[in-house]
Coordinates of N, CA and C in Angstrom, one line a residue:
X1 N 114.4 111.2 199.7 CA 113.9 110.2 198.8 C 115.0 109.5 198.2
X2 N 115.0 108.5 197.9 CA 116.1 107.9 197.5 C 115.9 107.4 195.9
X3 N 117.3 106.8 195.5 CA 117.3 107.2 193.6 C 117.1 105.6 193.2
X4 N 116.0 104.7 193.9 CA 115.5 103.7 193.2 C 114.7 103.5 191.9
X5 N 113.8 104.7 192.2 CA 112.8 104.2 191.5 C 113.0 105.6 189.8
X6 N 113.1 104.8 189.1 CA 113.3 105.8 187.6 C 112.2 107.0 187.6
X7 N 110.5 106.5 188.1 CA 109.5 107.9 188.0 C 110.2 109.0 189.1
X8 N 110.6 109.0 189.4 CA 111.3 110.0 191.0 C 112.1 111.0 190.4
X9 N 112.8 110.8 189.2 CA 113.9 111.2 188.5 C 113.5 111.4 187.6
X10 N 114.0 113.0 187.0 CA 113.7 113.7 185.7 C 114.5 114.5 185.7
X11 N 115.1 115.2 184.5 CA 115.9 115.9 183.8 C 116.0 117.0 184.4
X12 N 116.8 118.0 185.2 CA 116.7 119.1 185.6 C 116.9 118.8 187.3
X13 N 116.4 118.0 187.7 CA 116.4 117.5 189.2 C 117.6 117.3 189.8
X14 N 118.2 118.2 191.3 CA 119.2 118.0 192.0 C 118.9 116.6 192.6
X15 N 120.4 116.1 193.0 CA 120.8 114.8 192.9 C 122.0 114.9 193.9
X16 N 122.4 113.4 194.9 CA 123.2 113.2 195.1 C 123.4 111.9 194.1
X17 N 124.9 111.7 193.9 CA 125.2 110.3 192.8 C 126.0 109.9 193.8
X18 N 126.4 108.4 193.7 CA 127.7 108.0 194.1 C 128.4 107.3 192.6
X19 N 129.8 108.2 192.2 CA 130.2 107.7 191.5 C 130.8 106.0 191.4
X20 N 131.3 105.6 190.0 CA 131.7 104.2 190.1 C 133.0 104.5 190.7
X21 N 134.1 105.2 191.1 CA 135.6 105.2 191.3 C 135.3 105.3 192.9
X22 N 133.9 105.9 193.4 CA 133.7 106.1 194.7 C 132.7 105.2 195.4
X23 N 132.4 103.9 194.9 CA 131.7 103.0 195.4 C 132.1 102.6 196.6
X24 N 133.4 102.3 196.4 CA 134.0 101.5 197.9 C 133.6 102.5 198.9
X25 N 134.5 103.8 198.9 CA 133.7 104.8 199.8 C 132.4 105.3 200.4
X26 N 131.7 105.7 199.0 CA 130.3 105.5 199.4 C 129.9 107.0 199.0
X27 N 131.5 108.0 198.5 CA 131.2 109.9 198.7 C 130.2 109.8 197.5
X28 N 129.7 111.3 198.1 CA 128.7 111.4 196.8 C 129.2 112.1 196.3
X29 N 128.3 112.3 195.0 CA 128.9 113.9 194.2 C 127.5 114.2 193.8
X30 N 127.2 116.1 193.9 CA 125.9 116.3 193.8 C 125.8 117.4 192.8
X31 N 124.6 117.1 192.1 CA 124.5 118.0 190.4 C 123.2 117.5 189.8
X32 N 122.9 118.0 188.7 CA 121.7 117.8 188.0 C 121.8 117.2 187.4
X33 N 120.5 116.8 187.1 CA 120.4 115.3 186.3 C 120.6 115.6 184.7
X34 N 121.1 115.5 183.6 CA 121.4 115.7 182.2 C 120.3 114.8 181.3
X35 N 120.9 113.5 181.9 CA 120.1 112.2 181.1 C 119.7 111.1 181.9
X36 N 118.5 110.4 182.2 CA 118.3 109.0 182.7 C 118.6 108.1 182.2
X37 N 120.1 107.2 182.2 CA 120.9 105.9 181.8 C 120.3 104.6 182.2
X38 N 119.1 104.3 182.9 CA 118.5 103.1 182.9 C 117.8 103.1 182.7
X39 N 117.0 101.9 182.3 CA 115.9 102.2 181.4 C 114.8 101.5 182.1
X40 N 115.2 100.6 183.2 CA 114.2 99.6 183.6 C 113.7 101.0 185.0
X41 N 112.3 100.4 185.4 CA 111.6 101.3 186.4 C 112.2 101.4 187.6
X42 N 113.0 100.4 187.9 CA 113.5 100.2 189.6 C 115.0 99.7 189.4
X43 N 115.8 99.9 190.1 CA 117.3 99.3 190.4 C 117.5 99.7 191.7
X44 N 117.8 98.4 192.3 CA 118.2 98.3 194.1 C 119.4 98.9 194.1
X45 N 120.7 99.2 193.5 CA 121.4 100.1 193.5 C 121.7 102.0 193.1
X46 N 120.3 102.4 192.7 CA 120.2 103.1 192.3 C 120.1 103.7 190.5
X47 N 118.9 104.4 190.2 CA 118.7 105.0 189.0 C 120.3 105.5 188.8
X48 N 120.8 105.4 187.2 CA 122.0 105.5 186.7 C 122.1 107.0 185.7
X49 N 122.5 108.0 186.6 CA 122.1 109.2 185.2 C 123.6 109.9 184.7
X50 N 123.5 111.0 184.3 CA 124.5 111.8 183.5 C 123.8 113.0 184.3
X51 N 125.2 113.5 185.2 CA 125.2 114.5 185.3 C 124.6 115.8 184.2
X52 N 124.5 117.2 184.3 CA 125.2 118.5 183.4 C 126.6 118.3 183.3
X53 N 127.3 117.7 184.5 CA 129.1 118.4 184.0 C 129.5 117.0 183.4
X54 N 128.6 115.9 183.0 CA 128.7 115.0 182.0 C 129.5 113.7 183.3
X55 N 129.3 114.0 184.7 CA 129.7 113.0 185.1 C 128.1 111.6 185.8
X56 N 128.7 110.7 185.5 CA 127.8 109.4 185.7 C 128.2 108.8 186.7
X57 N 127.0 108.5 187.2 CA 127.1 107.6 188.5 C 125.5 107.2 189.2
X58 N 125.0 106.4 189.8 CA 123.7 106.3 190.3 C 123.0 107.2 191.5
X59 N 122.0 107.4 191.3 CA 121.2 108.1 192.4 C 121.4 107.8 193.6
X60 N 121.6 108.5 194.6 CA 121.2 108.0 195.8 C 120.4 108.4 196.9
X61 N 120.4 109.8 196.8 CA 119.2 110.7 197.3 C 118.6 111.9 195.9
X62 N 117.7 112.0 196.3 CA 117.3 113.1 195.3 C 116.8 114.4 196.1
X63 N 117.0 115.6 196.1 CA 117.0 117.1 197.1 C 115.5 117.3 196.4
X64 N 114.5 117.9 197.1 CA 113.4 118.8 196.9 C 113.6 119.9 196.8

């Protein structure tokens, strides 16, 4: 599933992110979701959260 849509994403939920220093690349980094940072329902680049280990960066897949 991918980290467009804000209802997909809730607090507790594993996550891959791609951080902002790793955009050009594309690496992820994967951890739980802390806080949902956008507010709007949808973003073509991905819902924007706060890790637990306090790091930020947008969704890009979300794990079941």
């Amino acid at each position: 599933m991918n980290g467009q849509n804000r209802k997909d994403i809730f607090p507790g939920a594993q996550v891959d992110i791609v951080l902002k220093s790793d955009q050009r690349t594309g690496k992820l980094t994967s951890g739980i979701v802390k806080d949902i940072l956008t507010n709007s329902s949808f973003h073509p680049h991905g819902i924007k959260v706060r890790l637990t280990d306090g790091q930020v960066g947008r969704v890009q897949t979300i794990k079941s």
